[in-house]
């Protein structure tokens, strides 16, 4: 009985550790996606600022 409880405890600790690692990985992935979004938004803004200048140059 005691041995079974110890095994169960070890198994639960292992599962907890796995879940914590998955959570850390998910947080890193989320952060990476957030950073990508920020980068893309800044690219869009840059393009929006440059577009009128290019259009003016093309007209002339």
PDB file of C-alpha atoms in Angstrom, residues 25-59:
ATOM      1  CA  UNK A  25       6.766  26.399 -23.589  1.00  0.00           C
ATOM      2  CA  UNK A  26       3.287  27.777 -24.333  1.00  0.00           C
ATOM      3  CA  UNK A  27       4.195  31.078 -22.683  1.00  0.00           C
ATOM      4  CA  UNK A  28       7.344  31.339 -24.778  1.00  0.00           C
ATOM      5  CA  UNK A  29       5.364  30.506 -27.898  1.00  0.00           C
ATOM      6  CA  UNK A  30       2.751  33.115 -27.001  1.00  0.00           C
ATOM      7  CA  UNK A  31       5.461  35.709 -26.415  1.00  0.00           C
ATOM      8  CA  UNK A  32       7.033  34.856 -29.757  1.00  0.00           C
ATOM      9  CA  UNK A  33       3.690  35.295 -31.539  1.00  0.00           C
ATOM     10  CA  UNK A  34       3.151  38.600 -29.735  1.00  0.00           C
ATOM     11  CA  UNK A  35       6.563  39.803 -30.888  1.00  0.00           C
ATOM     12  CA  UNK A  36       5.797  38.759 -34.443  1.00  0.00           C
ATOM     13  CA  UNK A  37       2.550  40.732 -34.317  1.00  0.00           C
ATOM     14  CA  UNK A  38       4.360  43.821 -33.046  1.00  0.00           C
ATOM     15  CA  UNK A  39       6.938  43.483 -35.804  1.00  0.00           C
ATOM     16  CA  UNK A  40       4.258  43.075 -38.485  1.00  0.00           C
ATOM     17  CA  UNK A  41       2.309  46.068 -37.186  1.00  0.00           C
ATOM     18  CA  UNK A  42       5.429  48.202 -37.332  1.00  0.00           C
ATOM     19  CA  UNK A  43       6.106  47.004 -40.900  1.00  0.00           C
ATOM     20  CA  UNK A  44       2.550  47.932 -41.878  1.00  0.00           C
ATOM     21  CA  UNK A  45       2.924  51.400 -40.351  1.00  0.00           C
ATOM     22  CA  UNK A  46       6.258  51.873 -42.117  1.00  0.00           C
ATOM     23  CA  UNK A  47       4.709  50.844 -45.438  1.00  0.00           C
ATOM     24  CA  UNK A  48       1.745  53.157 -44.912  1.00  0.00           C
ATOM     25  CA  UNK A  49       4.143  56.045 -44.324  1.00  0.00           C
ATOM     26  CA  UNK A  50       6.272  55.236 -47.357  1.00  0.00           C
ATOM     27  CA  UNK A  51       3.416  54.583 -49.776  1.00  0.00           C
ATOM     28  CA  UNK A  52       2.399  58.228 -50.370  1.00  0.00           C
ATOM     29  CA  UNK A  53       6.033  59.172 -50.999  1.00  0.00           C
ATOM     30  CA  UNK A  54       6.394  56.412 -53.591  1.00  0.00           C
ATOM     31  CA  UNK A  55       3.102  57.413 -55.220  1.00  0.00           C
ATOM     32  CA  UNK A  56       4.294  61.034 -55.501  1.00  0.00           C
ATOM     33  CA  UNK A  57       7.576  59.920 -57.019  1.00  0.00           C
ATOM     34  CA  UNK A  58       5.795  57.726 -59.545  1.00  0.00           C
ATOM     35  CA  UNK A  59       3.561  60.603 -60.649  1.00  0.00           C
TER      36      UNK A  59
END
